[in-house]
Short mmCIF file of C-alpha atoms in Angstrom, two decimals:
data_model
loop_
_atom_site.label_atom_id
_atom_site.label_comp_id
_atom_site.label_asym_id
_atom_site.label_seq_id
_atom_site.Cartn_x
_atom_site.Cartn_y
_atom_site.Cartn_z
CA MET H 101 -120.99 63.35 -58.77
CA GLN H 102 -121.68 63.66 -55.09
CA LEU H 103 -119.29 61.53 -53.08
CA THR H 104 -119.66 63.19 -49.71
CA HIS H 105 -121.12 61.16 -46.91
CA LYS H 106 -124.56 62.41 -46.11
CA LYS H 107 -126.25 61.82 -42.87
CA ALA H 108 -129.61 60.29 -43.75
CA PRO H 109 -132.16 63.01 -43.10
CA ILE H 110 -135.21 62.20 -41.12
CA ASN H 111 -138.27 60.59 -42.59
CA ILE H 112 -138.78 62.10 -46.04
CA LYS H 113 -135.91 60.36 -47.74
CA ALA H 114 -136.59 56.97 -46.14
CA ALA H 115 -140.27 57.20 -47.03
CA LEU H 116 -139.53 58.21 -50.62
CA THR H 117 -136.94 55.47 -50.99
CA ILE H 118 -139.46 52.85 -49.88
CA ALA H 119 -142.12 54.36 -52.13
CA THR H 120 -139.81 54.43 -55.15
CA SER H 121 -138.60 50.91 -54.52
CA ALA H 122 -142.13 49.62 -54.05
CA LEU H 123 -143.10 51.28 -57.31
CA LEU H 124 -140.29 49.48 -59.11
CA GLY H 125 -140.96 46.20 -57.32
CA THR H 126 -137.46 46.06 -55.87
CA LEU H 127 -136.06 46.27 -52.42
CA PRO H 128 -133.29 48.74 -51.69
CA VAL H 129 -130.05 47.05 -52.68
CA ILE H 130 -127.65 46.50 -49.84
CA ALA H 131 -124.09 46.67 -51.05
CA ASN H 132 -122.36 43.38 -50.66
CA ALA H 133 -118.92 44.32 -49.40
CA ALA H 134 -117.68 40.74 -49.05
CA ASP H 135 -117.15 40.00 -52.72
CA ASP H 136 -117.01 43.55 -54.00
CA THR H 137 -113.94 45.67 -54.35
CA THR H 138 -115.80 48.96 -54.68
CA THR H 139 -114.94 51.87 -52.46
CA PRO H 140 -117.08 52.63 -49.42
CA ALA H 141 -118.34 55.76 -51.16
CA LYS H 142 -119.59 53.72 -54.08
CA ALA H 143 -121.08 51.08 -51.83
CA GLN H 144 -123.02 53.80 -50.08
CA GLN H 145 -124.23 55.17 -53.41
CA GLU H 146 -125.47 51.77 -54.51
CA SER H 147 -127.68 51.43 -51.52
CA SER H 148 -129.43 54.79 -51.58
CA TRP H 149 -131.53 57.05 -53.73
CA ASP H 150 -130.70 60.72 -54.18
CA PHE H 151 -133.62 63.11 -54.44
CA GLU H 152 -133.85 66.54 -55.94
CA SER H 153 -136.97 68.63 -55.60
CA ALA H 154 -137.99 72.07 -56.74
CA PHE H 155 -140.94 74.38 -56.69
CA LEU H 156 -141.16 77.13 -59.28
CA TYR H 157 -143.57 80.00 -59.58
CA TYR H 158 -143.82 81.94 -62.83
CA SER H 159 -145.99 85.02 -63.08
CA GLU H 160 -146.57 87.53 -65.87
CA SER H 161 -148.04 90.88 -64.98
CA ASP H 162 -151.74 90.76 -66.00
CA ARG H 163 -151.29 87.51 -67.87
CA VAL H 164 -150.41 83.87 -67.19
CA SER H 165 -149.09 82.50 -63.95
CA ALA H 166 -147.80 78.98 -63.45
CA ALA H 167 -146.74 76.87 -60.50
CA GLU H 168 -144.54 73.88 -61.14
CA ALA H 169 -143.32 71.19 -58.73
CA VAL H 170 -140.64 68.64 -59.61
CA ILE H 171 -139.25 65.67 -57.78
CA SER H 172 -136.44 63.64 -59.25
CA ALA H 173 -135.02 60.43 -57.83
CA GLN H 174 -131.71 58.98 -58.92
CA LYS H 175 -130.00 55.76 -58.05
CA THR H 176 -126.63 54.43 -59.12
CA PHE H 177 -126.48 50.65 -59.26
CA GLU H 178 -123.51 48.35 -59.49
CA ASN H 179 -121.49 48.74 -62.70
CA GLU H 180 -122.33 52.45 -62.82
CA GLU H 181 -125.86 51.99 -64.14
CA VAL H 182 -127.95 55.04 -63.33
CA LEU H 183 -131.73 55.19 -63.11
CA ASN H 184 -133.44 58.57 -62.96
CA LEU H 185 -137.16 59.00 -62.36
CA LYS H 186 -138.80 62.39 -62.47
CA LEU H 187 -142.29 63.59 -61.71
CA THR H 188 -143.38 67.10 -62.73
CA ILE H 189 -146.73 68.66 -61.95
CA ASP H 190 -147.67 72.11 -63.12
CA SER H 191 -150.69 74.28 -63.08
CA LEU H 192 -151.43 77.23 -65.34
CA THR H 193 -153.97 79.98 -64.88
CA GLY H 194 -154.55 83.45 -66.23
CA ALA H 195 -154.89 85.25 -69.50
CA SER H 196 -153.15 84.60 -72.78
CA ALA H 197 -152.91 86.86 -75.85
CA THR H 198 -155.31 85.66 -78.56
CA GLY H 199 -153.53 87.29 -81.48
CA ALA H 200 -156.38 89.77 -82.07
CA ALA H 201 -155.32 93.43 -82.23
CA ALA H 202 -156.23 96.14 -79.73
CA GLN H 203 -158.98 98.53 -80.90
CA PRO H 204 -160.27 102.01 -79.97
CA ASN H 205 -163.53 100.35 -78.88
CA VAL H 206 -164.63 97.49 -76.62
CA GLN H 207 -164.36 94.09 -78.33
CA THR H 208 -166.38 90.93 -77.61
CA PHE H 209 -164.91 87.47 -78.12
CA THR H 210 -166.37 83.98 -77.96
CA ARG H 211 -164.67 81.68 -75.50
CA PRO H 212 -162.82 78.72 -77.10
CA SER H 213 -165.55 76.32 -75.95
CA GLY H 214 -168.24 78.42 -77.66
CA LYS H 215 -170.06 78.67 -74.34
CA GLY H 216 -170.04 82.28 -73.31
CA SER H 217 -168.05 85.32 -74.27
CA TYR H 218 -165.70 87.90 -72.78
CA GLN H 219 -164.93 91.54 -73.47
CA THR H 220 -161.69 93.44 -74.01
CA GLN H 221 -161.57 97.12 -73.09
CA ALA H 222 -160.65 99.82 -75.62
CA GLY H 223 -156.93 100.14 -76.26
CA LYS H 224 -156.17 96.82 -74.55
CA ILE H 225 -154.60 93.76 -76.18
CA PRO H 226 -157.24 90.99 -76.22
CA LEU H 227 -156.43 88.33 -73.66
CA ASP H 228 -158.39 85.12 -73.21
CA ASP H 229 -158.71 84.65 -69.46
CA THR H 230 -160.15 81.12 -69.61
CA PHE H 231 -156.68 79.69 -69.88
CA LYS H 232 -156.25 77.04 -67.19
CA ASP H 233 -154.59 73.69 -67.21
CA THR H 234 -152.92 71.14 -64.98
CA ARG H 235 -150.21 68.93 -66.36
CA VAL H 236 -148.56 65.78 -65.02
CA GLN H 237 -145.31 64.59 -66.53
CA LEU H 238 -143.28 61.45 -65.89
CA ASN H 239 -139.78 60.78 -67.12
CA ALA H 240 -137.60 57.72 -66.72
CA GLN H 241 -134.03 57.55 -67.94
CA TRP H 242 -131.60 54.62 -67.77
CA THR H 243 -127.89 55.22 -68.39
CA GLN H 244 -125.17 52.60 -68.38
CA PRO H 245 -121.69 51.83 -69.73
CA LEU H 246 -122.03 49.62 -72.82
CA ALA H 247 -118.38 48.85 -73.43
CA GLU H 248 -115.00 50.38 -72.74
CA ASN H 249 -115.49 54.14 -73.39
CA TYR H 250 -119.09 53.76 -74.57
CA THR H 251 -122.07 54.95 -72.55
CA GLY H 252 -125.67 54.38 -73.58
CA SER H 253 -128.81 55.99 -72.33
CA ALA H 254 -132.51 55.49 -73.03
CA GLY H 255 -135.58 57.21 -71.69
CA VAL H 256 -139.32 57.58 -71.89
CA HIS H 257 -141.53 60.61 -71.39
CA ILE H 258 -145.25 60.91 -70.78
CA SER H 259 -147.07 64.16 -70.22
CA LYS H 260 -150.81 64.58 -69.81
CA GLU H 261 -152.89 67.68 -69.45
CA TYR H 262 -156.60 68.30 -69.80
CA ASP H 263 -156.48 68.66 -73.59
CA TYR H 264 -153.03 67.34 -74.50
CA LEU H 265 -151.13 64.06 -74.39
CA SER H 266 -147.43 63.77 -75.20
CA LEU H 267 -145.50 60.50 -75.43
CA GLY H 268 -141.78 60.45 -76.09
CA VAL H 269 -138.77 58.16 -76.27
CA ASN H 270 -135.09 59.03 -76.52
CA GLY H 271 -131.76 57.27 -76.89
CA ASN H 272 -128.20 58.51 -76.63
CA LEU H 273 -124.77 57.01 -77.27
CA ALA H 274 -121.55 58.64 -76.05
CA TYR H 275 -117.97 57.68 -76.92
CA ASP H 276 -115.08 58.89 -74.76
CA PHE H 277 -111.59 59.09 -76.21
CA ASN H 278 -108.30 60.91 -75.77
CA ASN H 279 -108.00 59.82 -72.15
CA LYS H 280 -111.69 60.75 -71.60
CA ASN H 281 -110.87 64.34 -72.46
CA SER H 282 -113.06 64.20 -75.58
CA THR H 283 -116.55 62.82 -76.02
CA PHE H 284 -118.64 62.37 -79.13
CA SER H 285 -122.32 61.74 -78.66
CA VAL H 286 -125.33 61.12 -80.83
CA GLY H 287 -128.89 61.28 -79.58
CA LEU H 288 -132.31 60.59 -81.03
CA SER H 289 -135.68 61.55 -79.69
CA TYR H 290 -139.22 61.09 -80.92
CA PHE H 291 -142.41 62.61 -79.59
CA GLN H 292 -146.00 61.82 -80.47
CA ASP H 293 -148.45 64.46 -79.25
CA THR H 294 -152.24 64.51 -79.40
CA PHE H 295 -154.14 67.74 -78.99
CA GLU H 296 -157.83 67.69 -78.08
CA PRO H 297 -158.59 71.35 -77.39
CA GLU H 298 -161.68 72.68 -75.67
CA GLY H 299 -164.25 73.41 -78.37
CA GLY H 300 -162.49 71.30 -81.01
CA ILE H 301 -160.05 72.27 -83.74
CA PRO H 302 -161.12 75.28 -85.83
CA LEU H 303 -160.94 75.38 -89.60
CA ALA H 304 -158.14 77.50 -91.03
CA PHE H 305 -159.28 81.13 -91.32
CA ALA H 306 -162.83 80.31 -90.13
CA SER H 307 -164.59 83.31 -88.62
CA MET H 308 -164.85 83.27 -84.86
CA PRO H 309 -168.43 82.00 -84.26
CA SER H 310 -170.88 83.59 -81.84
CA ALA H 311 -171.26 82.18 -78.36
CA TYR H 312 -174.22 79.78 -78.28
CA ASP H 313 -174.70 79.49 -74.55
CA ASP H 314 -174.44 82.67 -72.55
CA ASP H 315 -173.13 80.82 -69.58
CA ASP H 316 -170.00 82.32 -68.14
CA ASP H 317 -169.00 79.03 -66.62
CA GLU H 318 -166.55 77.70 -69.18
CA TYR H 319 -166.81 74.15 -67.87
CA GLY H 320 -170.52 74.27 -67.08
CA ASN H 321 -172.47 71.34 -68.44
CA ASP H 322 -176.00 72.72 -68.61
CA GLU H 323 -176.23 72.12 -72.33
CA GLU H 324 -179.96 71.62 -72.03
CA GLY H 325 -180.82 75.14 -70.99
CA GLU H 326 -184.27 76.67 -71.20
CA ASP H 327 -183.59 78.07 -74.67
CA GLU H 328 -182.73 74.75 -76.23
CA THR H 329 -183.64 75.57 -79.83
CA VAL H 330 -181.60 78.77 -79.90
CA ASN H 331 -178.71 76.92 -78.33
CA SER H 332 -178.79 73.97 -80.71
CA ALA H 333 -178.84 76.31 -83.73
CA GLY H 334 -175.97 78.25 -82.17
CA LYS H 335 -174.11 75.06 -81.47
CA ALA H 336 -174.57 73.92 -85.08
CA ALA H 337 -173.17 77.26 -86.29
CA PHE H 338 -170.25 76.88 -83.89
CA ASN H 339 -169.57 73.31 -85.02
CA ALA H 340 -169.54 74.47 -88.65
CA THR H 341 -166.33 76.36 -87.88
CA ARG H 342 -164.66 73.22 -86.49
CA ARG H 343 -162.71 70.65 -88.47
CA THR H 344 -162.28 67.85 -85.95
CA ASP H 345 -162.02 67.17 -82.24
CA SER H 346 -158.37 66.24 -82.05
CA ASP H 347 -155.19 66.22 -84.09
CA ASP H 348 -151.61 64.97 -83.82
CA LYS H 349 -148.08 66.23 -84.01
CA THR H 350 -144.82 64.31 -84.22
CA THR H 351 -141.36 65.63 -83.40
CA ALA H 352 -138.19 63.79 -84.44
CA ASP H 353 -134.86 65.11 -83.21
CA ILE H 354 -131.28 64.10 -83.87
CA MET H 355 -128.40 65.68 -82.01
CA PHE H 356 -124.64 65.37 -82.40
CA GLY H 357 -122.48 66.55 -79.53
CA PHE H 358 -118.80 67.02 -78.93
CA THR H 359 -117.35 67.75 -75.49
CA GLN H 360 -113.72 68.67 -74.96
CA VAL H 361 -111.69 69.27 -71.81
CA ILE H 362 -109.35 72.13 -72.67
CA ASN H 363 -107.25 72.19 -69.52
CA ARG H 364 -107.57 71.75 -65.78
CA ARG H 365 -109.89 74.77 -65.56
CA MET H 366 -111.86 74.69 -68.78
CA ILE H 367 -114.37 72.48 -70.57
CA THR H 368 -116.33 73.14 -73.78
CA GLN H 369 -119.25 71.60 -75.59
CA PHE H 370 -120.61 71.88 -79.14
CA ASN H 371 -123.93 70.50 -80.33
CA TYR H 372 -125.71 70.39 -83.64
CA SER H 373 -129.43 69.59 -83.58
CA TYR H 374 -131.87 68.83 -86.36
CA SER H 375 -135.54 68.70 -85.50
CA LYS H 376 -138.49 67.88 -87.75
CA VAL H 377 -142.00 68.61 -86.57
CA ASP H 378 -145.00 67.35 -88.55
CA GLY H 379 -148.72 67.55 -88.09
CA TYR H 380 -150.97 70.05 -86.39
CA LEU H 381 -148.77 73.05 -85.61
CA ASN H 382 -151.48 75.70 -85.22
CA ASP H 383 -152.51 77.11 -81.92
CA PRO H 384 -156.29 76.44 -81.98
CA PHE H 385 -156.95 79.40 -79.65
CA LYS H 386 -155.10 81.99 -81.74
CA MET H 387 -156.73 84.27 -84.28
CA LEU H 388 -156.11 87.37 -86.40
CA SER H 389 -158.16 90.55 -86.61
CA LEU H 390 -159.44 91.23 -90.14
CA VAL H 391 -159.37 95.04 -90.40
CA ASN H 392 -160.73 97.57 -92.89
CA SER H 393 -158.76 100.52 -94.30
CA GLU H 394 -159.46 102.49 -91.07
CA GLY H 395 -157.87 99.74 -89.00
CA ILE H 396 -161.19 98.71 -87.44
CA ALA H 397 -161.74 94.98 -86.91
CA GLN H 398 -164.52 93.56 -89.08
CA ASP H 399 -163.99 89.94 -88.20
CA TYR H 400 -161.68 87.54 -86.33
CA LEU H 401 -160.23 84.60 -88.25
CA TYR H 402 -158.52 81.52 -86.79
CA GLU H 403 -154.84 81.26 -87.68
CA ASN H 404 -153.23 78.76 -90.03
CA ARG H 405 -149.61 77.60 -89.96
CA PRO H 406 -147.78 75.13 -92.21
CA ASP H 407 -148.06 71.48 -91.17
CA SER H 408 -144.33 70.94 -90.97
CA ARG H 409 -141.33 72.72 -89.57
CA VAL H 410 -137.63 71.91 -89.73
CA LYS H 411 -135.49 73.51 -87.03
CA GLN H 412 -131.72 73.36 -86.77
CA SER H 413 -129.43 74.72 -84.13
CA ILE H 414 -125.81 75.06 -83.16
CA PHE H 415 -124.99 75.31 -79.50
CA ALA H 416 -121.66 76.08 -77.86
CA GLN H 417 -120.89 76.21 -74.14
CA THR H 418 -117.78 76.88 -72.11
CA LYS H 419 -117.18 76.59 -68.40
CA TYR H 420 -114.11 78.08 -66.80
CA HIS H 421 -112.96 77.69 -63.22
CA PHE H 422 -111.15 80.78 -61.93
CA GLU H 423 -109.36 80.69 -58.59
CA GLN H 424 -112.74 80.76 -56.81
CA ASN H 425 -115.48 81.57 -59.30
CA VAL H 426 -116.93 79.47 -62.10
CA ILE H 427 -118.20 81.11 -65.26
CA ASP H 428 -120.64 79.38 -67.60
CA ILE H 429 -121.26 80.94 -71.01
CA SER H 430 -123.31 79.47 -73.82
CA TYR H 431 -124.54 80.57 -77.21
CA ARG H 432 -127.21 79.05 -79.44
CA TYR H 433 -128.00 79.90 -83.02
CA MET H 434 -131.26 78.44 -84.28
CA TRP H 435 -132.80 78.66 -87.72
CA ASP H 436 -135.84 77.03 -89.33
CA ASP H 437 -137.76 76.80 -92.59
CA TRP H 438 -140.37 79.29 -91.30
CA ALA H 439 -137.64 81.96 -91.71
CA ILE H 440 -137.22 82.30 -87.96
CA ASP H 441 -133.68 82.56 -86.73
CA SER H 442 -132.62 83.27 -83.19
CA HIS H 443 -129.60 84.04 -81.04
CA THR H 444 -129.44 83.09 -77.37
CA ILE H 445 -126.65 84.02 -75.01
CA ASP H 446 -126.76 82.62 -71.52
CA SER H 447 -124.22 83.34 -68.80
CA ARG H 448 -123.85 82.51 -65.13
CA LEU H 449 -121.12 83.32 -62.67
CA ARG H 450 -120.93 81.21 -59.54
CA ILE H 451 -119.28 83.07 -56.70
CA PRO H 452 -118.57 81.18 -53.47
CA LEU H 453 -119.50 83.20 -50.39
CA SER H 454 -118.19 80.71 -47.89
CA ARG H 455 -117.25 77.04 -47.81
CA ASN H 456 -120.92 76.13 -47.87
CA SER H 457 -122.69 78.82 -49.83
CA TYR H 458 -122.57 80.61 -53.13
CA ILE H 459 -124.36 83.28 -55.11
CA GLU H 460 -124.90 82.99 -58.86
CA PRO H 461 -125.96 85.96 -61.01
CA HIS H 462 -127.57 84.97 -64.31
CA PHE H 463 -128.01 86.91 -67.53
CA ARG H 464 -129.75 85.64 -70.66
CA PHE H 465 -130.33 87.47 -73.90
CA TYR H 466 -132.59 86.20 -76.67
CA GLN H 467 -133.47 87.61 -80.06
CA GLN H 468 -135.60 86.11 -82.83
CA SER H 469 -136.77 87.17 -86.27
CA ALA H 470 -140.39 86.71 -87.35
CA ALA H 471 -141.77 83.69 -89.19
CA ASP H 472 -142.44 84.54 -92.84
CA PHE H 473 -146.20 84.11 -92.29
CA TYR H 474 -146.34 86.17 -89.10
CA GLN H 475 -148.56 89.23 -89.37
CA PRO H 476 -150.15 91.25 -86.57
CA PHE H 477 -153.49 91.54 -88.44
CA LEU H 478 -155.14 90.75 -91.78
CA ALA H 479 -156.22 93.62 -94.08
CA GLN H 480 -159.55 93.32 -95.92
CA SER H 481 -157.96 94.90 -98.99
CA ASN H 482 -155.56 91.95 -99.34
CA ALA H 483 -156.35 88.36 -100.30
CA ILE H 484 -156.22 85.88 -97.41
CA PRO H 485 -152.72 84.33 -97.51
CA GLU H 486 -152.08 80.59 -97.41
CA PHE H 487 -150.64 80.85 -93.90
CA ALA H 488 -150.90 83.55 -91.25
CA SER H 489 -150.50 83.84 -87.51
CA ALA H 490 -150.49 86.85 -85.20
CA ASP H 491 -148.97 84.87 -82.33
CA TYR H 492 -146.27 87.23 -80.99
CA ARG H 493 -144.18 84.21 -80.01
CA ILE H 494 -143.34 83.64 -83.68
CA GLY H 495 -142.96 87.36 -84.38
CA GLU H 496 -139.85 89.47 -84.12
CA MET H 497 -138.82 89.74 -80.50
CA SER H 498 -135.98 90.27 -78.13
CA ALA H 499 -136.02 89.13 -74.53
CA TYR H 500 -133.74 89.16 -71.56
CA THR H 501 -133.56 87.47 -68.20
CA LEU H 502 -131.80 88.84 -65.16
CA GLY H 503 -131.58 86.63 -62.14
CA VAL H 504 -129.73 85.51 -59.11
CA LYS H 505 -129.48 82.19 -57.32
CA TYR H 506 -128.34 81.65 -53.77
CA GLY H 507 -127.36 78.16 -52.70
CA MET H 508 -126.13 76.60 -49.49
CA LYS H 509 -125.12 73.24 -48.13
CA LEU H 510 -126.97 72.52 -44.91
CA SER H 511 -125.32 70.97 -41.87
CA ASP H 512 -126.84 67.57 -42.74
CA GLY H 513 -125.15 67.67 -46.17
CA ASN H 514 -128.29 68.50 -48.13
CA ASP H 515 -128.50 71.37 -50.62
CA LEU H 516 -130.98 74.23 -50.48
CA SER H 517 -131.18 76.99 -53.06
CA PHE H 518 -133.33 79.96 -54.01
CA ARG H 519 -133.61 81.55 -57.43
CA LEU H 520 -135.28 84.81 -58.38
CA GLU H 521 -135.38 86.06 -61.97
CA TYR H 522 -136.93 88.81 -64.02
CA TYR H 523 -137.86 87.98 -67.62
CA ARG H 524 -138.90 90.59 -70.17
CA GLN H 525 -140.11 90.03 -73.71
CA GLU H 526 -140.10 92.91 -76.17
CA PRO H 527 -141.99 92.06 -79.37
CA LYS H 528 -141.09 94.31 -82.31
CA ASN H 529 -142.66 95.40 -85.55
CA PRO H 530 -140.98 93.46 -88.35
CA GLY H 531 -142.06 96.15 -90.83
CA PHE H 532 -145.87 96.32 -91.01
CA GLN H 533 -147.74 99.58 -91.70
CA ALA H 534 -150.61 99.92 -89.25
CA PRO H 535 -153.66 101.56 -90.90
CA GLY H 536 -155.90 104.12 -89.12
CA ALA H 537 -156.89 103.15 -85.61
CA LEU H 538 -154.19 100.46 -85.38
CA ALA H 539 -151.52 103.17 -85.49
CA ASP H 540 -152.77 104.45 -82.12
CA VAL H 541 -152.73 101.14 -80.23
CA ASP H 542 -149.87 98.99 -79.03
CA LEU H 543 -149.64 95.99 -81.37
CA TYR H 544 -146.35 94.82 -79.86
CA GLU H 545 -146.89 94.92 -76.13
CA SER H 546 -144.02 93.94 -73.82
CA VAL H 547 -144.46 91.13 -71.33
CA ASP H 548 -142.83 91.15 -67.89
CA ALA H 549 -142.53 88.07 -65.75
CA ILE H 550 -141.08 87.02 -62.43
CA ILE H 551 -139.63 83.55 -61.87
CA ALA H 552 -139.13 82.35 -58.30
CA GLN H 553 -137.80 78.93 -57.37
CA VAL H 554 -136.83 76.95 -54.29
CA SER H 555 -134.82 73.73 -54.67
CA TYR H 556 -133.89 71.12 -52.10
CA SER H 557 -131.69 68.06 -52.68
CA PHE H 558 -131.54 65.28 -50.15
CA MET R 923 -123.87 84.07 -115.74
CA LYS R 924 -127.50 84.19 -114.77
CA ILE R 925 -127.09 81.22 -112.44
CA PHE R 926 -124.09 82.88 -110.84
CA GLU R 927 -126.14 86.01 -110.15
CA VAL R 928 -128.91 84.05 -108.48
CA LYS R 929 -126.49 82.21 -106.24
CA LYS R 930 -124.71 85.39 -105.29
CA ASN R 931 -127.96 87.04 -104.26
CA TYR R 932 -129.03 84.02 -102.30
CA PHE R 933 -125.74 84.03 -100.43
CA ASN R 934 -125.92 87.75 -99.70
CA ALA R 935 -129.42 87.50 -98.31
CA ASP R 936 -128.29 84.89 -95.85
CA LEU R 937 -124.85 86.29 -95.23
CA PRO R 938 -124.97 86.88 -91.45
CA SER R 939 -126.32 83.44 -90.70
CA GLN R 940 -123.87 81.82 -93.15
CA ILE R 941 -120.96 83.55 -91.44
CA ILE R 942 -122.12 82.37 -88.03
CA LYS R 943 -122.66 78.81 -89.22
CA CYS R 944 -119.27 78.69 -90.96
CA SER R 945 -117.33 80.17 -88.07
CA LEU R 946 -118.98 77.90 -85.50
CA LEU R 947 -118.38 74.89 -87.70
CA SER R 948 -114.74 75.88 -88.24
CA ALA R 949 -114.27 76.38 -84.51
CA ALA R 950 -115.69 72.92 -83.88
CA ILE R 951 -113.48 71.32 -86.55
CA ILE R 952 -110.33 73.08 -85.32
CA LEU R 953 -111.10 72.00 -81.78
CA ALA R 954 -111.85 68.46 -82.84
CA SER R 955 -108.65 68.12 -84.87
CA GLY R 956 -106.52 69.73 -82.19
CA CYS R 957 -108.17 67.87 -79.36
CA SER R 958 -105.45 65.28 -78.91
CA SER R 959 -103.12 67.99 -77.63
CA LEU R 960 -105.80 69.31 -75.29
CA GLY R 961 -107.03 67.87 -72.06
CA VAL R 962 -105.67 66.79 -68.72
CA GLN R 963 -104.23 63.73 -67.03
CA PRO R 964 -106.59 61.80 -64.73
CA TRP R 965 -104.88 63.26 -61.64
CA GLU R 966 -105.51 66.80 -62.85
CA ARG R 967 -109.29 66.51 -62.69
CA ASP R 968 -109.70 68.03 -59.24
CA LEU R 969 -111.54 71.14 -60.50
CA LEU R 970 -113.36 69.47 -63.40
CA ALA R 971 -114.75 66.85 -61.01
CA LYS R 972 -116.50 69.50 -58.95
CA GLU R 973 -120.26 69.56 -59.17
CA GLU R 974 -120.28 73.18 -60.33
CA MET R 975 -118.01 72.34 -63.30
CA ALA R 976 -120.52 69.85 -64.77
CA LEU R 977 -121.85 71.17 -68.09
CA THR R 978 -125.34 70.92 -66.64
CA SER R 979 -124.79 71.72 -62.99
CA SER R 980 -128.49 71.68 -62.15
CA ALA R 981 -130.62 69.40 -64.30
CA ILE R 982 -133.81 70.60 -62.61
CA ASP R 983 -133.08 74.29 -63.25
CA SER R 984 -132.32 73.47 -66.89
CA ALA R 985 -135.52 71.49 -67.33
CA LEU R 986 -137.63 74.24 -65.74
CA ASP R 987 -135.97 76.94 -67.85
CA ASP R 988 -136.39 74.89 -71.04
CA HIS R 989 -140.08 74.52 -70.27
CA ILE R 990 -140.55 78.26 -69.74
CA TYR R 991 -138.67 79.37 -72.85
CA PHE R 992 -140.15 76.59 -75.01
CA SER R 993 -143.61 77.92 -74.22
CA LYS R 994 -142.75 81.63 -74.60
CA GLU R 995 -140.33 81.74 -77.57
CA ALA R 996 -140.03 80.20 -81.04
CA SER R 997 -136.78 78.37 -80.27
CA SER R 998 -136.10 75.32 -78.16
CA GLY R 999 -133.43 72.72 -77.55
CA GLY R 1000 -129.83 73.15 -78.60
CA LYS R 1001 -128.28 71.98 -75.38
CA GLY R 1002 -130.64 69.04 -75.13
CA PHE R 1003 -133.65 67.86 -77.13
CA GLY R 1004 -136.13 70.56 -77.93
CA GLY R 1005 -138.98 68.25 -78.77
CA GLY R 1006 -142.62 68.29 -77.85
CA GLY R 1007 -143.83 67.45 -74.42
CA CYS R 1008 -146.55 69.93 -73.65
CA GLY R 1009 -149.39 71.80 -75.25
CA CYS R 1010 -147.89 75.08 -74.16
CA ASN R 1011 -146.60 75.97 -77.61
#
């Protein structure tokens, strides 16, 4: 909690406060000191909004890059009720791995829309470069004391992108005991997502159709080209590989948490989470190469995953305050019914540099095993399995993040920080024999990314 | 005897994860049962009350990180909800 008196910064905060208040149909509350026994610090809090903003840039070498902007507004009302509103906007461009394997020859792929195609050079992992999306997300969360030692919280989430809509609600109840040194909490969350991908939803293991309109403009709308008959036949062939235009997914989560103050310098937290996901869990843009005994691709088939997934996780975190520094270490073990299990270790050390600035190195290690239906390619000599995906994100992988954050308190009391991180993913072979030509190409290519972020609180 | 064999094999196959689950669970139970002797008096909260001692010291950083790793890895949540929210996975 920030109790320091802040000098109101120039126009931005005032403008945002008016905008937020107008949006909510309320006027900024002026603390009534006459019949209120609250401290001046609290009275000041009641009458103002606190804003946090951030801009993040994420970029993979040769692949996806994303820019994300967040603004969060928080206000504490009388009786310690807290309202938090958050707006997130992000934009994604670049190339994404399709799941198809690299080959010793040039490969041609149909774009997801069916309009046009693209080529992948020999020896290169096929990447679909038509990946672009803009997403807008809104969150609202209300937290308030319900009774002595009980705190309740409820929130809503809406996220919309070109081909995806996600609606979510959550609720949380926390009980403090043992002189507020211990807290039990239980939380529920439910998401309803609708996916309406470009080009529709492909049938499981359907062959990638040919492009029916040789127009490189993915979003071009000249469907009535000069060669209408060829196009309509091509479009019919394309549509024959599609099941429907849109499909749904639901996610229900329950989480139990326990927080314990150990001593004046140390606090710990333990969580158990159970998550059930049902519905359309495929990635409609991902496929698998169907290869012959020489490892040469004969066809490309759309992936198929089970329509449900149960994930569970245990999370433990400890924070310890040394004389000056603060260390934050957490561990998560996750396992699911797709046979994926993962270990995540995350650690940060906050080192004060002066009264008003600090530096915080960050290290994260992640390791996961492959889903039981993960395979980097399909072999013609084998029967098509019930489920298969070559998406490296559900394959065996280890990853690490190395980063540093520098933060400072400005003379007007506002916080400014910079974060720079390096993230590397190293997919691994979970034990597949690569036939012929596939033995000479990289089926498990590493991905390197840079994360840069600027944050400003006012 | 047959049933015993099957169970034994099942346990062995999952041994590392079982050990982790059991030890984490035991740690949680021990902490929970011993918690009444842990903790501080209200006037000893000077360090714990600092912003940097909050379990989530930057909610925005956490949300941005969750979004990145949710879309790039097969795991999500744990600290908070790992639900849906975007078409990135």
